[in-house]
Coordinates of C-alpha atoms and ligand atoms in Angstrom, one line a residue:
M263 CA -27.1 -171.1 -71.6
I264 CA -24.1 -169.5 -72.8
N265 CA -24.0 -166.5 -75.1
R266 CA -22.2 -166.1 -78.4
R267 CA -19.2 -164.1 -76.4
E268 CA -19.0 -166.7 -73.8
F269 CA -18.6 -169.4 -76.5
T270 CA -16.3 -167.8 -78.5
R271 CA -14.1 -167.2 -75.5
L272 CA -14.3 -170.8 -74.6
I273 CA -13.7 -172.4 -77.6
G274 CA -10.4 -170.3 -78.0
G275 CA -9.6 -172.5 -74.8
V276 CA -10.8 -176.1 -76.3
G277 CA -8.1 -176.1 -78.9
L278 CA -10.7 -176.9 -82.1
A279 CA -11.1 -174.5 -84.7
A280 CA -14.5 -173.8 -86.2
A281 CA -13.4 -173.9 -89.3
S282 CA -11.0 -176.4 -90.8
P283 CA -7.6 -175.4 -91.5
V284 CA -6.2 -173.6 -94.3
L285 CA -3.9 -176.7 -95.8
F286 CA -3.6 -175.4 -99.5
G287 CA -2.9 -172.8 -101.7
K288 CA -6.7 -172.1 -103.2
P289 CA -5.5 -172.3 -107.2
A290 CA -4.3 -175.4 -106.5
I291 CA -7.6 -176.6 -104.7
A292 CA -9.4 -174.9 -107.6
K293 CA -8.0 -177.7 -109.7
A294 CA -9.3 -180.7 -107.6
S295 CA -12.2 -182.9 -109.4
G296 CA -13.6 -186.1 -108.9
K297 CA -16.4 -188.0 -107.1
V298 CA -16.1 -188.5 -103.3
V299 CA -18.5 -190.9 -101.7
V300 CA -18.8 -190.6 -97.7
V301 CA -20.3 -193.8 -96.0
G302 CA -21.5 -192.4 -92.8
G303 CA -22.6 -189.1 -91.9
G304 CA -21.5 -189.1 -88.2
A305 CA -18.4 -187.0 -86.7
G306 CA -15.9 -188.2 -88.5
G307 CA -18.1 -188.5 -92.0
A308 CA -19.7 -185.4 -92.0
T309 CA -16.5 -183.8 -90.8
V310 CA -14.3 -185.1 -93.9
A311 CA -17.5 -183.8 -96.4
R312 CA -18.3 -180.6 -94.9
V313 CA -14.2 -179.4 -95.3
L314 CA -13.8 -181.0 -99.0
K315 CA -16.8 -179.5 -99.9
S316 CA -15.7 -175.9 -97.8
E317 CA -12.3 -176.0 -99.7
A318 CA -13.8 -177.5 -103.1
P319 CA -16.8 -176.7 -103.9
Q320 CA -16.8 -178.0 -107.4
L321 CA -16.1 -181.5 -105.9
D322 CA -18.7 -184.1 -106.1
V323 CA -19.4 -185.0 -102.8
T324 CA -22.1 -187.4 -101.3
I325 CA -22.7 -188.6 -98.2
V326 CA -24.6 -191.9 -97.3
E327 CA -26.4 -192.1 -94.3
T328 CA -29.1 -194.5 -92.8
Q329 CA -30.6 -191.7 -90.8
P330 CA -32.1 -188.6 -91.5
I331 CA -31.3 -187.3 -88.7
Y332 CA -28.0 -187.6 -86.2
T333 CA -28.3 -188.0 -82.4
T334 CA -25.3 -187.8 -81.1
C335 CA -23.9 -190.2 -78.6
F336 CA -21.2 -187.4 -77.1
N337 CA -23.5 -185.9 -74.4
S338 CA -26.2 -188.5 -74.8
N339 CA -25.2 -189.3 -71.2
H340 CA -25.9 -185.9 -70.0
Y341 CA -29.5 -186.7 -70.8
F342 CA -29.9 -189.6 -68.1
G343 CA -28.6 -187.2 -65.6
G344 CA -31.1 -184.1 -66.8
F345 CA -28.4 -181.8 -68.1
R346 CA -29.5 -182.0 -71.5
T347 CA -32.8 -182.5 -73.5
F348 CA -33.1 -185.2 -75.9
A349 CA -33.9 -182.7 -78.9
S350 CA -30.4 -180.9 -78.2
L351 CA -28.7 -184.3 -79.1
Q352 CA -30.5 -184.3 -82.5
H353 CA -28.9 -182.6 -85.7
S354 CA -29.9 -182.4 -89.2
Y355 CA -28.0 -182.7 -92.5
D356 CA -29.5 -179.3 -93.5
G357 CA -26.1 -177.4 -93.0
L358 CA -24.1 -179.7 -95.4
K359 CA -26.7 -179.6 -97.9
K360 CA -26.8 -176.1 -98.1
L361 CA -23.1 -176.3 -98.8
G362 CA -24.0 -178.6 -102.0
I363 CA -23.1 -181.7 -100.6
T364 CA -25.6 -184.6 -101.8
V365 CA -27.2 -186.4 -98.9
A366 CA -28.5 -189.6 -99.5
T367 CA -30.4 -191.1 -96.8
D368 CA -29.8 -194.6 -97.6
T369 CA -27.9 -197.8 -96.5
A370 CA -24.5 -199.0 -98.2
Y371 CA -24.7 -202.5 -98.3
A372 CA -21.9 -203.3 -100.7
V373 CA -18.8 -202.0 -102.3
D374 CA -17.2 -203.2 -105.4
T375 CA -13.4 -201.8 -105.0
A376 CA -12.5 -202.9 -108.4
K377 CA -15.7 -201.1 -109.8
K378 CA -15.3 -198.3 -107.5
T379 CA -18.7 -198.2 -106.7
V380 CA -21.0 -198.3 -103.4
S381 CA -24.4 -200.1 -103.6
L382 CA -27.3 -198.7 -101.7
A383 CA -30.3 -200.6 -100.2
G384 CA -32.6 -198.2 -101.7
G385 CA -31.3 -199.5 -105.4
K386 CA -28.9 -196.9 -106.5
T387 CA -25.2 -197.6 -107.7
L388 CA -22.8 -194.6 -106.8
A389 CA -19.2 -194.5 -108.5
Y390 CA -16.3 -193.1 -106.5
D391 CA -12.8 -191.6 -107.3
R392 CA -12.4 -191.5 -103.6
L393 CA -14.5 -193.4 -100.9
V394 CA -14.5 -192.8 -97.3
L395 CA -15.9 -195.0 -94.9
S396 CA -16.8 -193.5 -91.4
P397 CA -19.6 -196.0 -90.2
G398 CA -19.3 -196.2 -86.3
I399 CA -19.2 -199.0 -84.5
G400 CA -21.0 -202.6 -85.1
F401 CA -21.6 -205.0 -81.7
K402 CA -20.4 -208.3 -81.4
W403 CA -23.6 -209.8 -80.0
E404 CA -22.2 -213.3 -80.0
A405 CA -19.7 -212.2 -77.1
I406 CA -22.3 -212.4 -74.5
E407 CA -24.7 -215.4 -74.4
G408 CA -28.4 -214.4 -74.7
Y409 CA -27.7 -210.9 -76.1
S410 CA -29.2 -210.0 -79.6
P411 CA -30.7 -206.9 -81.2
Q412 CA -33.8 -208.2 -79.8
A413 CA -32.7 -208.6 -76.4
A414 CA -31.3 -204.9 -76.6
E415 CA -35.1 -204.1 -76.7
I416 CA -35.4 -205.3 -73.1
M417 CA -32.1 -204.8 -72.1
P418 CA -30.7 -201.6 -74.0
H419 CA -27.1 -200.9 -74.6
A420 CA -28.1 -197.1 -75.6
W421 CA -24.1 -197.1 -76.9
K422 CA -25.4 -195.8 -80.2
A423 CA -27.6 -192.7 -79.7
G424 CA -31.3 -192.5 -80.9
P425 CA -33.9 -194.9 -79.7
Q426 CA -31.9 -197.2 -77.5
T427 CA -31.2 -193.5 -75.6
L428 CA -34.7 -193.1 -75.2
L429 CA -35.5 -196.5 -74.3
L430 CA -33.2 -196.5 -71.3
M431 CA -34.2 -193.0 -70.2
R432 CA -37.9 -194.4 -70.2
Q433 CA -37.0 -197.6 -68.2
L434 CA -35.1 -195.4 -65.5
E435 CA -38.1 -193.2 -65.2
A436 CA -40.6 -196.2 -64.6
M437 CA -38.2 -198.0 -62.4
E438 CA -39.5 -198.2 -58.8
D439 CA -37.6 -196.4 -56.2
G440 CA -35.5 -199.2 -54.9
G441 CA -34.8 -201.1 -57.9
V442 CA -31.4 -202.0 -59.1
V443 CA -29.8 -201.0 -62.5
V444 CA -27.0 -203.4 -63.6
M445 CA -24.3 -201.7 -66.0
A446 CA -22.0 -204.2 -68.2
V447 CA -19.1 -202.7 -69.5
P448 CA -16.5 -204.2 -72.1
G449 CA -13.1 -204.8 -72.1
N450 CA -10.9 -202.4 -74.6
P451 CA -11.1 -201.4 -77.2
Y452 CA -14.6 -199.7 -77.6
R453 CA -16.1 -196.3 -78.2
C454 CA -15.3 -193.7 -75.8
P455 CA -13.4 -195.1 -73.2
P456 CA -14.7 -193.0 -70.2
G457 CA -18.1 -193.0 -71.4
P458 CA -19.7 -195.9 -69.1
Y459 CA -18.1 -194.1 -66.0
E460 CA -19.8 -190.9 -67.2
R461 CA -23.0 -192.5 -67.6
A462 CA -22.6 -194.2 -64.2
C463 CA -22.0 -190.6 -62.6
M464 CA -25.4 -189.4 -64.8
I465 CA -27.5 -192.6 -64.0
A466 CA -26.4 -192.2 -60.3
H467 CA -27.2 -188.6 -60.3
F468 CA -30.7 -189.5 -61.5
L469 CA -31.4 -191.9 -59.1
K470 CA -29.9 -189.7 -56.1
T471 CA -32.4 -186.8 -57.1
K472 CA -35.6 -189.2 -58.5
K473 CA -35.0 -192.4 -56.6
P474 CA -32.5 -192.6 -53.9
K475 CA -33.4 -195.8 -52.5
S476 CA -31.9 -197.5 -55.7
K477 CA -28.8 -198.7 -56.9
L478 CA -26.3 -199.1 -59.5
V479 CA -23.9 -202.2 -60.0
I480 CA -21.1 -201.8 -62.5
F481 CA -19.7 -205.0 -63.9
D482 CA -16.7 -204.2 -65.8
A483 CA -14.5 -206.9 -67.8
K484 CA -11.4 -204.6 -67.1
P485 CA -8.9 -203.9 -64.0
T486 CA -8.3 -200.4 -65.0
F487 CA -10.1 -197.3 -66.7
S488 CA -9.8 -194.1 -68.5
K489 CA -9.4 -191.0 -65.8
Q490 CA -9.9 -193.9 -63.0
A491 CA -8.9 -191.9 -59.9
A492 CA -11.1 -188.8 -60.8
F493 CA -14.2 -190.8 -61.4
E494 CA -13.2 -193.2 -58.5
E495 CA -13.0 -189.7 -56.1
A496 CA -16.4 -188.8 -57.4
F497 CA -18.1 -192.0 -57.3
A498 CA -17.2 -192.0 -53.4
K499 CA -17.9 -188.1 -53.0
Y500 CA -21.4 -188.2 -54.6
Y501 CA -23.0 -191.3 -55.3
G502 CA -21.2 -193.4 -52.3
D503 CA -24.7 -195.0 -51.4
I504 CA -25.5 -196.0 -55.1
I505 CA -22.7 -196.9 -57.0
D506 CA -20.9 -200.3 -56.6
L507 CA -18.2 -200.8 -59.0
N508 CA -16.9 -204.3 -59.8
L509 CA -13.6 -204.3 -61.7
T510 CA -12.1 -207.5 -62.9
N511 CA -9.0 -208.9 -61.0
E512 CA -6.9 -211.4 -60.1
I513 CA -9.4 -213.7 -58.4
D514 CA -13.2 -212.1 -60.1
D515 CA -13.6 -212.0 -63.8
F516 CA -16.6 -209.6 -64.0
R517 CA -17.2 -209.6 -67.7
V518 CA -20.7 -210.1 -68.3
V519 CA -21.0 -213.3 -70.4
K520 CA -24.3 -214.2 -70.3
V521 CA -27.8 -212.8 -70.2
D522 CA -31.8 -213.5 -69.7
P523 CA -34.2 -210.8 -71.4
A524 CA -36.9 -212.8 -69.8
T525 CA -36.0 -212.3 -66.4
K526 CA -33.4 -209.4 -67.0
E527 CA -30.8 -211.6 -65.1
V528 CA -27.0 -210.6 -65.7
V529 CA -24.1 -213.4 -65.4
T530 CA -20.3 -212.6 -64.9
K531 CA -17.8 -214.9 -66.1
S532 CA -16.7 -215.9 -62.6
G533 CA -20.8 -216.9 -61.9
E534 CA -22.1 -213.7 -60.4
R535 CA -25.6 -213.5 -61.1
M536 CA -27.9 -210.5 -60.6
K537 CA -31.2 -209.6 -61.3
A538 CA -31.6 -206.0 -62.6
A539 CA -34.6 -203.8 -62.9
V540 CA -33.0 -202.0 -65.5
A541 CA -30.2 -203.3 -67.2
N542 CA -27.8 -201.5 -69.6
I543 CA -25.7 -203.8 -71.4
I544 CA -22.7 -202.5 -73.3
P545 CA -21.5 -205.1 -75.5
P546 CA -18.1 -205.9 -77.0
Q547 CA -17.7 -203.7 -80.3
K548 CA -15.9 -204.0 -83.9
A549 CA -15.8 -201.6 -86.9
G550 CA -19.1 -200.5 -88.8
D551 CA -20.3 -203.9 -91.1
I552 CA -20.1 -201.9 -94.2
A553 CA -15.9 -201.5 -93.5
H554 CA -16.1 -205.4 -93.2
L555 CA -18.0 -206.0 -96.1
A556 CA -15.3 -203.6 -98.3
G557 CA -12.4 -205.3 -97.0
C558 CA -10.8 -202.8 -95.1
A559 CA -11.3 -205.2 -91.8
D560 CA -8.2 -207.2 -90.2
G561 CA -9.8 -208.5 -87.1
D562 CA -12.5 -206.5 -85.5
W563 CA -10.8 -203.3 -86.5
C564 CA -9.8 -201.4 -89.9
P565 CA -6.0 -200.6 -90.0
I566 CA -5.0 -197.1 -91.6
N567 CA -1.7 -195.0 -92.8
P568 CA -1.8 -192.9 -89.7
D569 CA -0.2 -190.1 -92.0
N570 CA -3.9 -190.0 -93.8
F571 CA -6.3 -192.7 -92.4
A572 CA -6.1 -194.5 -95.9
S573 CA -6.7 -198.1 -95.4
T574 CA -3.8 -199.9 -95.6
K575 CA -5.9 -202.9 -97.3
V576 CA -8.0 -201.2 -99.8
K577 CA -6.7 -198.6 -102.3
D578 CA -8.5 -195.3 -102.9
V579 CA -10.9 -195.8 -99.4
Y580 CA -10.1 -194.2 -96.1
V581 CA -11.5 -195.7 -92.8
L582 CA -11.5 -193.3 -89.9
G583 CA -13.2 -192.7 -86.9
D584 CA -14.3 -195.5 -84.2
S585 CA -13.8 -198.0 -87.4
S586 CA -10.3 -197.4 -87.5
I587 CA -7.1 -198.8 -85.5
A588 CA -5.8 -195.6 -84.5
T589 CA -3.7 -197.0 -82.0
Q590 CA -2.9 -194.6 -79.1
M591 CA -5.8 -192.5 -80.2
P592 CA -9.4 -193.1 -78.3
K593 CA -12.3 -193.9 -80.3
S594 CA -14.2 -190.3 -79.7
A595 CA -16.0 -187.7 -81.7
F596 CA -13.3 -185.1 -81.2
S597 CA -10.5 -187.9 -82.5
A598 CA -13.0 -188.5 -85.5
N599 CA -13.5 -185.0 -86.2
S600 CA -9.7 -184.5 -86.0
Q601 CA -9.0 -187.4 -88.2
G602 CA -11.4 -186.3 -90.8
K603 CA -9.4 -183.1 -91.2
S604 CA -6.2 -185.2 -92.4
V605 CA -8.3 -187.6 -94.9
A606 CA -10.1 -184.4 -96.4
A607 CA -6.5 -182.8 -96.6
D608 CA -5.2 -185.9 -98.3
I609 CA -8.1 -186.4 -100.8
L610 CA -7.6 -182.3 -101.3
A611 CA -4.1 -182.9 -102.2
D612 CA -4.6 -186.3 -104.1
L613 CA -7.4 -184.9 -106.5
A614 CA -5.9 -181.6 -106.9
G615 CA -1.9 -182.4 -106.9
A616 CA -1.6 -179.9 -104.1
E617 CA 1.3 -180.1 -101.8
R618 CA 1.1 -182.4 -98.6
Y619 CA 1.5 -181.2 -95.1
P620 CA 2.4 -183.6 -92.0
A621 CA -0.9 -185.0 -90.2
R622 CA -1.5 -183.9 -86.8
Y623 CA -4.5 -185.1 -84.8
R624 CA -5.9 -183.9 -81.1
N625 CA -8.4 -185.5 -78.5
T626 CA -10.0 -184.3 -75.4
C627 CA -12.7 -186.0 -73.7
W628 CA -15.0 -184.4 -71.1
S629 CA -17.0 -186.5 -68.6
L630 CA -19.4 -184.8 -66.3
L631 CA -19.6 -186.1 -62.4
A632 CA -22.0 -183.8 -61.2
P633 CA -23.4 -180.5 -61.7
D634 CA -20.7 -178.0 -62.7
D635 CA -18.4 -180.9 -62.0
S636 CA -16.5 -182.5 -65.2
I637 CA -13.0 -183.9 -65.8
K638 CA -11.0 -184.3 -68.9
V639 CA -8.1 -186.1 -70.4
G640 CA -6.5 -185.4 -73.7
A641 CA -3.3 -185.3 -76.0
S642 CA -1.9 -184.4 -79.6
Y643 CA -0.7 -187.1 -82.0
K644 CA 1.4 -187.4 -84.9
P645 CA 2.2 -190.1 -87.3
G646 CA 5.5 -192.1 -85.5
E647 CA 7.0 -195.7 -85.6
K648 CA 7.2 -198.2 -82.9
D649 CA 8.5 -201.5 -83.2
G650 CA 9.0 -201.1 -86.8
K651 CA 5.1 -200.6 -87.1
A652 CA 3.5 -197.6 -88.3
Y653 CA 1.6 -195.8 -85.0
L654 CA 0.1 -192.4 -83.7
E655 CA 2.6 -191.0 -81.3
A656 CA 1.1 -189.4 -78.3
S657 CA 2.6 -185.9 -76.7
G658 CA 1.2 -183.4 -74.4
G659 CA -1.3 -185.8 -72.6
F660 CA -3.0 -184.4 -69.6
V661 CA -5.9 -185.9 -67.2
S662 CA -7.8 -184.5 -64.4
H663 CA -6.9 -185.5 -61.1
P664 CA -8.5 -186.0 -57.6
G665 CA -8.9 -182.8 -55.3
E666 CA -9.0 -180.4 -58.5
S667 CA -10.6 -177.2 -57.2
A668 CA -14.5 -176.4 -57.9
Q669 CA -13.4 -173.5 -60.1
V670 CA -11.4 -176.3 -62.4
R671 CA -14.1 -178.4 -62.8
K672 CA -16.3 -175.8 -63.5
Q673 CA -14.3 -174.5 -66.3
N674 CA -14.1 -178.2 -67.5
Y675 CA -17.7 -178.2 -67.6
L676 CA -18.3 -174.9 -69.8
E677 CA -15.1 -176.1 -71.9
G678 CA -17.4 -179.3 -72.6
R679 CA -20.1 -177.5 -73.4
A680 CA -18.5 -175.3 -75.8
W681 CA -16.7 -178.1 -77.5
Y682 CA -20.2 -179.8 -78.3
H683 CA -21.2 -176.7 -79.9
A684 CA -18.4 -176.0 -81.8
I685 CA -18.1 -179.5 -83.3
I686 CA -21.5 -179.8 -84.3
V687 CA -20.8 -176.5 -86.3
D688 CA -17.6 -177.9 -87.8
A689 CA -19.0 -181.3 -88.7
F690 CA -22.3 -180.4 -89.8
N691 CA -22.0 -176.6 -90.9
D692 CA -25.3 -176.4 -88.1
N693 CA -24.8 -172.7 -87.0
T694 CA -28.3 -173.2 -84.7
A695 CA -25.7 -175.5 -82.4
L696 CA -24.2 -172.4 -81.2
V697 CA -27.0 -171.9 -78.6
P698 CA -28.1 -174.6 -76.7
K699 CA -31.3 -176.1 -77.3
G700 CA -31.5 -177.4 -74.0
Ligands
LIG1198 C1 -22.5 -192.5 -74.0 C2 -21.5 -192.2 -75.2 C3 -20.8 -190.8 -74.6 C4 -20.1 -190.3 -75.8 N1 -19.2 -189.1 -75.2 C5 -18.1 -188.4 -76.2 C6 -17.4 -187.4 -75.3 O1 -18.0 -186.9 -74.4 N2 -16.7 -186.7 -76.4 C7 -16.0 -187.8 -77.6 O2 -15.4 -187.2 -78.2 N3 -16.7 -188.7 -78.1 C8 -17.6 -189.3 -77.3 N4 -18.4 -190.3 -77.5 C9 -17.7 -191.1 -79.0 C10 -18.5 -190.7 -80.1 O3 -19.6 -190.7 -80.1 C11 -18.0 -191.7 -81.2 O4 -16.4 -192.2 -80.9 C12 -18.0 -190.8 -82.6 O5 -19.4 -190.8 -82.8 C13 -17.1 -191.8 -83.6 O6 -17.4 -191.1 -85.0 P1 -17.9 -191.9 -86.2 O7 -18.0 -191.3 -87.5 O8 -16.7 -193.1 -86.3 O9 -19.4 -192.7 -86.3 P2 -20.5 -192.3 -85.8 O10 -20.4 -190.8 -85.1 O11 -21.6 -193.2 -84.8 O12 -21.2 -192.3 -87.5 C14 -21.5 -193.2 -88.0 C15 -22.5 -193.2 -89.0 O13 -22.6 -193.9 -89.8 C16 -23.9 -194.0 -90.4 N5 -24.0 -195.6 -90.9 C17 -23.4 -196.8 -90.3 N6 -23.1 -198.0 -91.4 C18 -24.2 -197.2 -92.6 C19 -24.3 -197.8 -93.9 N7 -24.2 -198.8 -94.1 N8 -24.9 -197.0 -94.5 C20 -25.2 -195.7 -94.5 N9 -24.7 -195.1 -93.1 C21 -24.2 -195.8 -92.2 C22 -24.5 -194.5 -89.0 O14 -26.1 -194.3 -89.0 C23 -23.9 -193.4 -87.8 O15 -25.0 -192.1 -88.3 C24 -19.5 -191.0 -77.1 C25 -20.1 -192.1 -77.1 C26 -21.1 -192.5 -76.5 C27 -21.7 -194.3 -76.7

């Protein structure tokens, strides 16, 4: 548990201001009017809505979100390791409702970009002046033969947090000691680049402490991954007898291409077959369905203008977070939250005719390896140009490396915890998150 003073001290160090930046003169903002519809009340969408309504209370802001309660993917790996309760990952929309934001618990299934309306499964049609899409990810089920939403009930992905997270945990708990857990990791790009390896540490920690005869076999579609040196050091140091990491190389393609939910068998491209006691299959991904339906996608993901995350394909529509092509910026909650502030700033400038300021973004991702041992990676980003194309230029990058002191790693752990609570306050206006619940 951390107290408020500790929280404030740490948050000073993690670079996430709890409040949105002061972007405009208040008199100009007071003139902003119009209807903003935000589809997806996750890390990106909630941030946009919270900043818009805090800065310009007269704006009509509606979030359309399928789930009544948001379960964060971020920090959900900690649950597998026993470092968080499931309840501590769940957050209501009460804080946003208190600000005057309308929260429609419903699913957007169509967007008419000519009429500027969004149709909801519940029967309502919402008109918008500006539409914000932050629907997270969809899965490319067809990329793995035998995998499907039904198969995921037996071989969970747990890459969207909620029932899938609970399912994977229940399976790990029910597994006999000596069982093999198999994890399939996709190629780039996908949600949370270091996430699978943090998950590997957390599952391995669970196995080491509860079922020490068990193994975790990772089949990875890539040859390299985020924070690799520090992760590999941790695999060897803490989980040498448990984790078997198989990276794709010139000889072996360890991409999982086929699964059989009836036998829990997993097959790789190069023909390796393994029967799992628990199979965690993380499939390749794409932008959330509604972003495709709105015509914002080009291939799997949605191109945006890096100055403001406006769709380059559809007028008056913004796409941020995991669904967007943010070039160098990884698909993370920190990124989505940072992008959300620029989206809100742009909408306020547009609707109020206020001055625009150059966009600046930031990301840091912490990963927990073992008790009090976390690593991090991050950078700042600004709009730039490369080979005649707009992109986000990284600067000031940093990454944890092997051999760091226990003190540095513990500080990383505390920073990561403080960041979690800061982003929940910042995106969801949920002050109860100041004191960790689990
Ligand atoms: C295991 C794991 C660990 C992670 N750890 C970290 C971490 O430590 N740090 C970090 O920064 N990031 C982390 N991430 C990544 C982070 O969770 C995502 O990058 C982030 O949530 C993206 O925000 P988003 O707004 O794009 O999508 P989301 O937060 O997923 O929000 C999308 C929302 O849209 C809703 N939605 C979708 N379609 C519709 C529709 N048609 N109608 C209504 N609602 C809809 C969904 O229900 C969802 O609530 C992790 C991810 C995973 C899987």
